[in-house]
Coordinates of C-alpha atoms in Angstrom, one line a residue:
M135 CA 161.3 77.6 60.3
Q136 CA 161.3 78.9 64.5
K137 CA 164.8 77.3 65.3
I138 CA 163.8 74.3 67.8
R139 CA 166.0 72.3 70.0
N140 CA 163.8 69.0 71.7
I141 CA 166.0 68.1 75.3
A142 CA 165.5 65.6 77.4
I143 CA 166.6 66.2 81.7
I144 CA 168.2 63.3 83.3
A145 CA 168.7 63.1 87.0
H146 CA 168.5 60.6 89.8
V147 CA 166.1 61.6 92.0
D148 CA 166.8 64.4 94.5
H149 CA 169.8 66.0 92.8
G150 CA 168.2 69.0 91.8
K151 CA 166.3 68.8 88.0
T152 CA 163.2 70.4 88.7
T153 CA 164.5 73.1 90.4
L154 CA 166.6 73.7 87.9
V155 CA 163.8 74.0 85.2
D156 CA 162.3 76.5 87.1
K157 CA 164.8 78.7 87.6
I158 CA 165.3 78.0 83.1
L159 CA 161.2 78.9 82.6
H160 CA 162.1 82.2 85.3
S161 CA 165.7 83.5 83.3
C162 CA 163.2 83.1 79.8
S163 CA 160.7 85.5 81.3
I164 CA 157.3 83.1 80.7
F165 CA 156.1 84.5 84.1
R166 CA 154.8 88.5 84.9
D167 CA 157.1 89.8 87.4
N168 CA 153.9 90.0 89.9
E169 CA 152.1 86.0 89.1
S170 CA 153.1 83.9 92.2
T171 CA 154.7 80.7 91.1
G172 CA 155.8 78.3 93.9
E173 CA 158.8 76.3 94.0
L174 CA 158.4 73.2 91.4
I175 CA 155.7 74.3 89.2
L176 CA 156.3 71.0 87.1
D177 CA 155.8 68.7 89.7
N178 CA 152.1 69.9 89.8
N179 CA 150.6 66.7 91.9
D180 CA 149.5 66.4 94.8
L181 CA 152.2 62.8 95.1
E182 CA 155.2 64.0 93.0
R183 CA 155.6 67.4 96.2
E184 CA 154.8 65.2 99.2
R185 CA 157.1 62.8 97.4
G186 CA 159.9 65.3 95.0
I187 CA 160.6 63.0 92.8
T188 CA 159.2 63.2 89.4
I189 CA 156.6 60.4 87.8
V190 CA 155.2 61.8 85.3
S191 CA 157.1 63.5 82.3
K192 CA 156.1 66.5 80.8
N193 CA 156.9 69.2 77.8
V194 CA 157.8 72.9 78.8
S195 CA 158.7 75.5 76.7
V196 CA 160.9 78.7 76.2
Q197 CA 162.1 81.2 73.8
Y198 CA 166.2 82.2 73.7
K199 CA 167.6 83.5 72.1
D200 CA 164.4 83.4 69.4
V201 CA 165.1 79.2 69.4
K202 CA 162.4 78.3 70.5
I203 CA 164.0 75.4 73.4
N204 CA 161.4 72.3 74.5
I205 CA 162.3 71.0 77.4
I206 CA 160.8 67.6 79.0
D207 CA 161.4 66.9 82.9
T208 CA 161.8 63.1 83.1
P209 CA 161.1 60.9 85.7
G210 CA 163.9 59.3 87.9
H211 CA 163.4 56.6 89.2
A212 CA 164.1 53.2 87.5
D213 CA 160.4 52.3 88.9
F214 CA 158.9 55.1 86.1
G215 CA 161.8 53.6 83.3
G216 CA 158.6 53.2 80.7
E217 CA 157.9 56.7 80.8
V218 CA 161.4 57.7 80.9
E219 CA 161.6 55.1 77.9
R220 CA 159.6 56.9 75.1
V221 CA 159.9 60.7 76.1
L222 CA 163.2 60.0 74.7
K223 CA 161.9 59.3 71.7
M224 CA 160.9 63.3 71.2
A225 CA 164.4 65.0 72.5
D226 CA 167.6 65.4 69.8
G227 CA 169.9 65.5 73.5
V228 CA 170.5 64.8 76.6
L229 CA 171.3 67.0 79.7
I230 CA 172.8 65.1 82.8
L231 CA 172.6 65.9 85.5
C232 CA 174.5 65.0 88.3
D233 CA 175.1 65.9 92.2
A234 CA 178.6 68.0 92.9
F235 CA 179.0 65.1 95.5
E236 CA 176.8 62.0 95.2
G237 CA 177.8 61.7 91.6
A238 CA 176.1 59.4 88.8
M239 CA 173.7 57.6 91.0
P240 CA 172.2 54.1 89.6
Q241 CA 169.4 55.3 88.1
T242 CA 171.1 58.4 86.0
R243 CA 173.2 55.6 84.4
F244 CA 169.8 53.6 83.7
V245 CA 168.3 56.3 81.4
T246 CA 171.3 57.7 80.1
Q247 CA 172.4 54.1 78.9
K248 CA 168.3 55.3 76.8
A249 CA 169.9 58.0 75.8
L250 CA 173.1 57.0 74.5
A251 CA 171.6 54.3 73.2
L252 CA 169.6 56.9 71.0
G253 CA 172.4 58.6 69.6
L254 CA 171.4 61.1 71.4
K255 CA 173.6 64.3 72.4
P256 CA 175.0 64.7 76.1
I257 CA 175.3 67.4 77.8
V258 CA 176.8 67.6 81.3
V259 CA 175.8 69.7 84.4
V260 CA 177.5 68.9 87.7
N261 CA 174.9 70.2 90.0
K262 CA 175.1 72.3 93.9
V263 CA 178.9 72.5 93.4
D264 CA 177.9 75.3 96.2
K265 CA 178.2 72.2 98.6
E266 CA 180.2 71.8 101.4
N267 CA 182.6 68.2 100.2
C268 CA 181.5 68.4 96.8
R269 CA 183.6 67.5 94.0
P270 CA 183.0 68.6 90.8
E271 CA 186.1 66.9 89.0
E272 CA 186.3 64.0 90.8
V273 CA 182.3 63.6 89.4
Y274 CA 183.7 64.7 86.1
E275 CA 185.9 62.5 85.6
Q276 CA 183.1 59.4 87.1
I277 CA 180.1 60.4 84.0
F278 CA 183.2 60.1 81.7
E279 CA 184.2 56.7 83.5
L280 CA 180.5 55.8 83.2
F281 CA 180.2 56.9 79.5
F282 CA 182.8 54.8 78.7
N283 CA 181.5 52.1 80.2
L284 CA 178.3 52.3 78.3
E285 CA 179.9 52.7 75.2
A286 CA 179.2 55.8 74.3
T287 CA 180.6 57.0 71.1
E288 CA 183.9 59.5 69.9
E289 CA 181.1 62.1 70.3
Q290 CA 179.4 61.9 72.6
L291 CA 182.8 61.0 75.1
D292 CA 183.8 65.3 73.7
F293 CA 180.4 66.4 75.6
Q294 CA 180.7 69.7 77.1
V295 CA 180.5 70.2 81.4
I296 CA 178.5 72.7 82.7
Y297 CA 179.4 73.7 86.6
G298 CA 176.6 75.3 88.9
S299 CA 173.5 75.8 91.2
S300 CA 170.3 75.3 90.7
K301 CA 168.9 76.2 93.5
Q302 CA 171.3 80.2 94.2
G303 CA 170.1 79.9 90.3
W304 CA 173.9 80.5 88.4
M305 CA 175.6 78.4 86.1
S306 CA 179.0 78.8 84.9
T307 CA 182.1 76.7 82.4
D308 CA 184.0 76.6 85.8
W309 CA 183.4 75.6 89.6
K310 CA 185.4 78.3 90.6
T311 CA 183.7 81.3 89.5
P312 CA 180.1 81.3 89.7
T313 CA 178.1 83.8 87.2
E314 CA 175.1 85.9 87.9
N315 CA 173.1 84.0 85.9
I316 CA 171.6 80.5 84.0
F317 CA 173.0 81.8 81.0
P318 CA 176.5 79.9 80.5
L319 CA 174.3 76.9 79.8
M320 CA 171.4 78.0 77.9
D321 CA 174.1 79.2 75.2
A322 CA 175.6 75.5 75.4
I323 CA 172.6 74.3 74.8
L324 CA 172.3 76.2 71.8
E325 CA 176.0 74.8 71.3
N326 CA 175.7 71.6 71.6
I327 CA 172.6 70.4 70.6
P328 CA 171.4 68.9 67.1
P329 CA 168.6 72.0 65.7
A330 CA 166.2 69.7 65.4
P331 CA 165.7 67.7 62.0
I332 CA 163.2 69.0 59.0
Q333 CA 162.4 65.9 57.1
E334 CA 160.1 66.6 54.0
G335 CA 157.6 64.1 52.8
T336 CA 154.6 62.7 53.8
L337 CA 154.1 62.9 57.6
Q338 CA 155.1 60.3 60.6
M339 CA 154.1 61.2 64.0
Q340 CA 155.2 58.7 67.1
I341 CA 152.3 58.8 70.4
T342 CA 154.2 58.7 72.4
S343 CA 152.8 60.0 76.0
L344 CA 148.7 61.4 76.7
D345 CA 147.0 64.0 78.1
Y346 CA 143.4 64.7 78.8
S347 CA 140.9 67.4 78.7
S348 CA 137.2 67.0 80.2
F349 CA 136.4 68.7 76.7
V350 CA 137.9 66.8 74.1
G351 CA 138.9 63.2 75.7
R352 CA 142.5 61.7 75.0
I353 CA 144.9 64.0 73.7
A354 CA 148.2 62.7 71.8
I355 CA 151.2 64.1 71.7
G356 CA 154.5 63.8 70.0
R357 CA 158.2 65.1 67.6
V358 CA 156.8 65.1 63.6
A359 CA 159.4 63.3 63.0
R360 CA 158.1 64.0 58.9
G361 CA 156.2 66.1 56.7
T362 CA 153.4 68.5 58.2
I363 CA 150.7 68.0 60.0
K364 CA 147.5 70.4 59.9
E365 CA 144.3 70.7 61.0
N366 CA 141.6 69.4 60.2
M367 CA 143.5 66.2 57.5
P368 CA 143.0 63.2 57.3
V369 CA 145.5 60.4 58.5
S370 CA 146.0 56.6 59.2
L371 CA 146.6 55.8 63.0
V372 CA 148.8 52.6 62.4
K373 CA 148.8 50.8 66.0
R374 CA 151.5 48.8 67.4
D375 CA 149.9 45.7 65.5
G376 CA 150.1 47.4 62.5
K377 CA 146.0 47.3 61.9
I378 CA 145.7 50.8 60.0
V379 CA 142.4 52.4 61.2
K380 CA 141.6 55.9 59.4
S381 CA 141.1 58.8 61.3
R382 CA 140.9 63.5 61.2
I383 CA 142.5 65.9 62.9
K384 CA 140.8 68.2 64.7
E385 CA 142.8 70.3 66.3
L386 CA 146.8 71.0 67.2
Y387 CA 148.5 72.9 69.8
T388 CA 151.9 73.3 70.3
F389 CA 153.5 74.1 73.4
E390 CA 153.9 77.7 74.5
G391 CA 155.7 78.0 78.6
L392 CA 153.7 75.8 80.9
G393 CA 150.7 76.1 78.4
K394 CA 149.3 75.1 74.9
V395 CA 148.6 77.1 72.1
K396 CA 146.7 76.4 69.0
V397 CA 148.1 76.3 66.2
A398 CA 147.1 75.2 62.5
S399 CA 150.0 73.6 60.8
V400 CA 153.3 72.2 62.7
S401 CA 156.5 71.1 60.6
S402 CA 159.2 68.1 61.7
G403 CA 160.8 68.5 64.5
D404 CA 158.7 70.3 66.9
I405 CA 156.2 68.2 69.7
C406 CA 153.0 69.1 69.8
A407 CA 149.1 67.8 70.7
V408 CA 146.5 66.6 69.1
V409 CA 142.5 66.7 69.8
G410 CA 140.5 64.3 67.4
I411 CA 142.6 60.6 66.9
D412 CA 140.0 58.2 68.6
G413 CA 141.8 54.8 69.5
F414 CA 145.0 55.5 70.1
D415 CA 147.3 54.1 72.4
I416 CA 150.9 55.7 73.2
G417 CA 153.6 54.1 70.7
D418 CA 151.2 54.5 67.2
T419 CA 151.9 56.3 64.4
I420 CA 149.4 58.8 63.3
A421 CA 150.9 58.8 59.6
D422 CA 149.8 60.3 56.2
F423 CA 146.4 59.0 55.0
E424 CA 147.1 57.7 51.6
N425 CA 150.2 55.6 52.1
P426 CA 150.7 54.9 55.9
E427 CA 154.5 54.2 56.9
Q428 CA 155.0 52.7 60.7
L429 CA 157.8 54.7 63.0
E430 CA 159.7 51.9 65.5
V431 CA 157.2 51.0 67.6
I432 CA 158.5 52.1 71.1
S433 CA 160.1 48.9 73.3
I434 CA 159.9 48.8 77.4
D435 CA 161.8 46.9 80.0
E436 CA 159.8 44.6 80.7
P437 CA 157.8 44.3 84.4
T438 CA 159.8 42.1 86.9
M439 CA 156.8 42.2 90.3
N440 CA 153.5 41.9 90.3
M441 CA 150.4 42.0 92.8
L442 CA 147.0 41.1 93.3
F443 CA 144.4 43.8 93.7
T444 CA 141.0 42.7 94.7
I445 CA 137.8 44.2 95.6
N446 CA 137.4 45.1 99.7
N447 CA 135.5 42.2 101.8
S448 CA 136.6 42.8 104.9
P449 CA 133.4 43.9 107.9
F450 CA 134.1 47.9 106.6
F451 CA 133.8 47.7 103.7
G452 CA 132.0 50.8 101.5
K453 CA 132.5 52.5 104.8
E454 CA 135.4 55.7 103.3
G455 CA 135.1 54.8 99.4
K456 CA 133.2 56.1 96.6
F457 CA 134.0 52.9 94.5
V458 CA 133.8 49.6 95.7
T459 CA 132.6 47.0 93.1
S460 CA 135.1 45.0 90.8
Q461 CA 133.1 46.4 88.1
R462 CA 135.2 49.9 88.9
L463 CA 138.4 49.0 90.6
R464 CA 138.3 46.7 86.5
E465 CA 137.6 50.1 83.8
R466 CA 140.5 51.8 86.1
L467 CA 143.0 49.2 85.7
H468 CA 141.7 49.5 82.0
K469 CA 142.6 53.3 81.6
E470 CA 146.2 53.3 84.4
L471 CA 147.1 50.7 81.5
E472 CA 146.5 53.1 78.6
K473 CA 149.6 55.6 79.6
N474 CA 151.2 53.9 82.9
L475 CA 152.9 51.1 79.7
A476 CA 155.5 49.9 81.9
L477 CA 152.3 48.5 83.9
R478 CA 151.2 44.6 82.6
L479 CA 147.7 43.2 83.6
V480 CA 146.6 39.8 83.7
E481 CA 142.4 38.8 84.7
T482 CA 142.6 35.5 87.2
D483 CA 140.6 33.1 88.3
S484 CA 138.2 34.7 90.4
P485 CA 136.8 37.9 88.6
D486 CA 137.0 40.4 91.3
S487 CA 140.9 40.4 91.5
Y488 CA 143.4 41.2 88.6
L489 CA 147.0 40.4 88.7
V490 CA 149.5 43.4 88.4
Y491 CA 152.6 44.1 87.1
G492 CA 154.6 47.0 87.6
R493 CA 158.6 47.4 88.1
G494 CA 158.8 48.2 91.2
I495 CA 157.2 48.3 95.0
L496 CA 157.2 52.7 94.1
H497 CA 155.7 51.8 90.8
L498 CA 152.9 49.8 91.9
S499 CA 152.1 51.9 95.6
V500 CA 152.1 55.4 93.6
L501 CA 149.4 53.6 91.7
I502 CA 147.8 52.3 94.9
E503 CA 147.8 55.8 96.6
T504 CA 146.5 57.8 93.4
M505 CA 143.5 55.7 93.7
R506 CA 142.6 55.2 96.8
R507 CA 142.7 59.3 96.7
E508 CA 139.9 59.2 93.8
G509 CA 137.6 56.6 95.9
Y510 CA 138.8 53.1 95.2
E511 CA 138.2 50.7 98.1
M512 CA 140.5 47.2 98.2
Q513 CA 143.0 45.6 98.8
V514 CA 146.4 44.5 97.8
G515 CA 148.5 40.7 98.6
Q516 CA 152.1 40.6 98.7
P517 CA 154.3 42.0 95.9
Q518 CA 155.8 39.4 94.1
V519 CA 158.6 38.5 91.6
I520 CA 158.4 37.8 88.2
V521 CA 159.6 34.1 87.7
K522 CA 161.0 33.4 84.3
I523 CA 162.5 29.8 82.6
I524 CA 165.2 30.8 80.6
D525 CA 167.2 28.0 78.7
G526 CA 165.4 25.0 81.5
V527 CA 166.5 27.2 84.3
K528 CA 164.5 28.7 86.9
C529 CA 165.7 32.2 86.8
E530 CA 164.9 35.9 89.2
P531 CA 165.2 39.1 88.6
I532 CA 168.7 40.1 90.2
E533 CA 169.3 44.1 91.3
T534 CA 172.3 46.3 92.2
L535 CA 172.8 48.0 95.2
I536 CA 174.1 51.1 95.8
V537 CA 173.8 51.8 100.1
D538 CA 175.6 55.2 100.8
V539 CA 176.6 54.0 104.9
P540 CA 178.6 56.1 108.2
G541 CA 182.1 53.5 107.9
E542 CA 181.7 52.1 111.0
V543 CA 177.8 50.9 110.8
S544 CA 178.6 49.2 107.6
G545 CA 179.2 45.7 108.8
K546 CA 176.0 46.0 109.9
V547 CA 174.7 46.5 106.2
I548 CA 176.8 44.3 104.8
E549 CA 175.7 41.0 106.9
L550 CA 171.5 42.3 106.4
V551 CA 172.5 42.2 102.9
T552 CA 174.4 38.6 102.9
Q553 CA 171.3 36.9 104.7
R554 CA 169.8 38.3 101.4
K555 CA 171.5 36.9 99.0
G556 CA 172.9 40.2 97.9
E557 CA 177.0 39.3 97.1
L558 CA 178.9 42.2 98.0
L559 CA 180.6 43.8 94.9
I560 CA 182.6 47.0 95.5
M561 CA 182.7 47.9 98.7
E562 CA 185.2 51.7 98.8
P563 CA 185.1 55.4 101.1
K564 CA 182.5 57.7 99.0
G565 CA 183.8 61.2 101.3
D566 CA 182.9 60.3 105.0
L567 CA 180.6 57.9 103.7
Q568 CA 181.3 54.2 102.7
H569 CA 179.8 53.6 99.1
L570 CA 178.9 49.6 99.0
E571 CA 177.6 48.4 96.3
F572 CA 175.9 44.5 95.9
D573 CA 173.7 43.0 93.2
I574 CA 171.0 41.1 95.0
P575 CA 167.4 39.0 94.2
A576 CA 164.8 41.6 93.7
R577 CA 162.5 39.7 96.5
G578 CA 165.7 40.9 98.4
I579 CA 164.8 44.1 98.6
I580 CA 161.8 43.9 99.4
G581 CA 161.7 45.0 103.7
L582 CA 165.2 45.1 103.4
R583 CA 165.0 49.1 103.3
N584 CA 163.6 49.3 107.2
N585 CA 165.8 46.9 107.8
V586 CA 168.8 49.4 107.1
L587 CA 167.5 52.4 107.9
T588 CA 166.9 51.2 111.9
A589 CA 170.3 49.6 112.1
T590 CA 171.8 52.0 110.7
A591 CA 169.4 54.7 112.4
G592 CA 168.5 57.1 109.6
E593 CA 171.8 56.8 108.3
A594 CA 171.8 55.2 105.1
I595 CA 171.2 56.4 101.9
M596 CA 169.9 53.5 99.7
A597 CA 169.6 53.6 95.8
H598 CA 168.4 50.1 93.3
R599 CA 169.2 49.4 89.8
F600 CA 167.1 45.9 87.5
K601 CA 170.6 44.0 86.3
A602 CA 169.8 41.3 84.4
Y603 CA 167.6 37.4 85.4
E604 CA 170.1 35.6 86.6
P605 CA 169.3 31.7 88.0
W606 CA 166.9 31.7 91.6
K607 CA 169.5 32.2 94.6
G608 CA 167.4 29.9 96.9
P609 CA 165.9 30.7 100.1
I610 CA 165.7 34.1 101.3
P611 CA 164.4 34.4 105.2
G612 CA 160.9 36.3 105.3
R613 CA 159.9 38.2 108.1
S614 CA 161.6 36.8 111.3
N615 CA 158.5 37.6 113.9
G616 CA 154.9 36.6 114.1
V617 CA 151.7 39.3 114.5
L618 CA 148.7 40.4 116.9
V619 CA 146.1 39.7 115.9
S620 CA 142.2 40.4 116.6
M621 CA 139.5 37.6 118.1
D622 CA 136.8 40.2 118.6
K623 CA 135.1 43.8 116.9
G624 CA 135.2 46.7 118.9
M625 CA 136.4 49.3 119.9
T626 CA 140.0 49.3 121.4
T627 CA 140.9 50.4 124.8
A628 CA 143.4 51.4 126.3
Y629 CA 143.2 49.4 129.4
A630 CA 143.5 46.3 127.2
I631 CA 146.7 47.7 125.5
D632 CA 149.0 47.8 128.3
K633 CA 148.2 44.9 129.1
L634 CA 149.3 43.3 126.5
Q635 CA 152.6 45.0 125.4
D636 CA 154.5 42.6 126.9
R637 CA 153.4 40.3 123.9
G638 CA 154.7 43.0 121.6
R639 CA 154.5 46.5 119.8
F640 CA 151.6 47.9 118.1
F641 CA 150.1 49.5 115.2
I642 CA 147.6 50.9 116.5
D643 CA 145.8 53.1 118.6
P644 CA 143.1 53.1 121.7
G645 CA 140.0 54.6 120.8
V646 CA 140.4 52.6 117.0
D647 CA 137.5 50.7 115.3
I648 CA 138.9 47.5 114.4
Y649 CA 137.7 44.0 113.2
E650 CA 138.4 39.9 113.5
G651 CA 141.7 38.8 111.2
Q652 CA 142.2 41.9 111.4
I653 CA 146.3 42.2 112.6
L654 CA 147.3 44.6 115.4
G655 CA 151.3 45.3 115.6
E656 CA 154.2 42.4 115.5
H657 CA 154.4 39.4 117.9
I658 CA 157.6 39.3 119.7
R659 CA 157.4 35.5 118.9
D660 CA 158.0 34.3 115.9
N661 CA 154.3 32.6 115.5
D662 CA 150.8 34.6 115.2
L663 CA 148.7 35.2 118.4
V664 CA 145.6 36.2 118.9
I665 CA 143.8 38.6 121.1
N666 CA 141.4 40.5 122.8
I667 CA 142.2 44.4 123.0
T668 CA 138.4 45.6 123.0
K669 CA 138.0 45.0 127.0
G670 CA 137.7 47.8 128.8
K671 CA 137.9 47.3 132.4
Q672 CA 136.0 46.2 135.0
L673 CA 134.0 48.7 137.0
T674 CA 133.6 48.4 140.1
N675 CA 133.5 51.2 143.5
M676 CA 135.4 49.2 145.8
R677 CA 139.5 50.8 144.5
A678 CA 142.6 50.3 147.1
S679 CA 145.9 52.3 147.1
G680 CA 148.1 50.1 143.6
T681 CA 145.7 48.8 141.9
D682 CA 144.3 51.7 140.0
D683 CA 147.5 51.6 137.9
N684 CA 147.7 54.8 134.9
T685 CA 148.4 52.9 131.9
R686 CA 151.7 53.2 130.3
I687 CA 151.6 53.0 126.1
A688 CA 153.7 53.1 123.6
P689 CA 153.6 54.6 121.0
A690 CA 152.0 53.0 118.0
I691 CA 154.1 52.2 114.6
K692 CA 152.4 53.8 111.1
F693 CA 153.2 52.6 108.4
S694 CA 153.4 53.9 105.0
L695 CA 152.2 51.8 102.4
E696 CA 155.3 51.1 101.2
E697 CA 156.4 49.7 104.3
C698 CA 152.5 47.7 104.4
M699 CA 154.1 46.5 101.3
E700 CA 157.3 45.4 102.3
Y701 CA 156.6 43.6 105.7
I702 CA 153.5 41.5 104.8
Q703 CA 153.7 37.4 103.1
A704 CA 151.0 35.5 100.9
D705 CA 148.8 34.6 103.6
E706 CA 148.0 38.3 104.1
Y707 CA 145.9 41.3 103.0
I708 CA 146.9 45.1 103.0
E709 CA 143.2 46.8 102.7
V710 CA 143.6 50.1 101.7
T711 CA 140.6 52.8 101.1
P712 CA 140.4 56.2 100.7
L713 CA 140.9 57.0 104.3
S714 CA 142.5 54.1 105.9
I715 CA 145.7 51.5 105.3
R716 CA 144.7 48.4 107.4
L717 CA 146.6 44.8 107.5
R718 CA 145.3 41.5 107.4
K719 CA 144.2 37.6 107.3
I720 CA 143.9 36.4 103.9
Y721 CA 141.6 34.3 106.0
L722 CA 139.8 36.5 109.1
T723 CA 138.6 33.8 112.0
E724 CA 140.2 32.0 113.0
Q725 CA 139.1 28.5 112.5
E726 CA 139.6 29.2 109.1
R727 CA 143.4 30.5 109.0
K728 CA 144.1 27.1 110.6
V729 CA 142.2 25.0 108.0
K730 CA 143.3 27.0 104.4
G731 CA 146.4 28.5 106.2
K732 CA 148.6 26.0 105.7
S733 CA 147.9 25.4 102.7
L734 CA 149.0 29.6 101.4
V735 CA 152.4 29.1 103.1
N736 CA 152.8 26.6 101.4
Q737 CA 153.1 28.3 98.7

């Protein structure tokens, strides 16, 4: 039997998780000496590289001292908690990575809680000890306290701690004495993480992830919990609801380095990819053909937010996208449900619209961004939090919000958060920053990031995680300003924008095609204003000094997709196409808005 260790890496966004995996891959000589690999090898889709975050968990394996170590890179953001909860089922231990200055952040806490509850053995890595103002000892104490608060067992509290710098490529048991390599960490994994258990008996394997190949279709990935799985073996697929489907395994692969290797059989404890099973979902069990036994179904936290997805019906419909029909939109959302466990889809009264439930703004925006890059056109409505009635009381999701901010602007942040029904729990110094912790309704966080970054000149570091459902906190003020709405279709002119600059800030530049009902900017007052910025200058042959002023236009404000989602109100849509993101009113003409708009706002 090959010796195997299965380990998941947990960390908050930007604490150096994917960089550490790079160093492990290099130090275990997976690549040829002349092979060019680049950085962040595992963040292999464009969105992950652009945002610098891990969105989809991935498996790699390395050989170290004739032991096979399967490494599972997990997302660090709580919005992708659905990814984390299922892949932890494949691990026997976890590597908890913390920044030597920031310490255990909210998302680290979220995933650590799941890992400790599953009884996984932890190793703590305090990373970035080469940074200025780092505080490794304090961070170690903080993590011990975190484990204690999360009700870790005595065995879990007796964890090994390793200090080092992933970027510099060294790890050590003492942060003051750097080493030449990361082998102290690899040795700690072999010593502290229990070997993958070998269980004899009939086959049991839970599908915890999936892959897709254009040649063989969907590929099931999971860890063999009991028995041995073999090529060409007849099996039973036990669905989440207990229904049993007979099937046969065509091909088997195990993970080696960054790729997969075809094998004849896989024994319990190892992670493998299975080809040939149809109609499976994540959480299903591949079991013995004669006597199938189901493994415990993966439980996923409920979504906290929903958004309306609908087809694009603007005047610019179909100009930029390949997939524009409601059938295409429906097929794509159903396909996403297969692998995105934390997502839910609900049909609406309209055949063109669907309510998509997710874990937060980032979770939903990554789905929208992925779809627009694939060539889809659609419109999305304002994100709404999910309200529940618990014991006859109206309840809403409450989040724990953590803000690290320079002391001189902490007052502004507290004011902004308390306006949105936030409650200050902790205020303490952390290095040269002020550390603030709040409980705040999830709907209060929508649109808050922009305001906080503006008030603190971009110096605030914000993070939040779902806490619990609590009684409704009352009304929260929305956007304070109205918008500038186009009254005409055509091309914008610098002349018209210049003349209307005193009415507000514009989101678009001169020379852009617009349509009636499109949102062009933010009004300086709290009401909406209908304007015409397609008007050109009257050309005459009369010229006089002083009348031909040069136009001086302030730069247009450009919103990212998430900022748009946080900005819009109930009577507005975001039009998303492969090339453009536009804001618009649901009802395009002013007359329609007067008649129907009031009912939308009152809802």
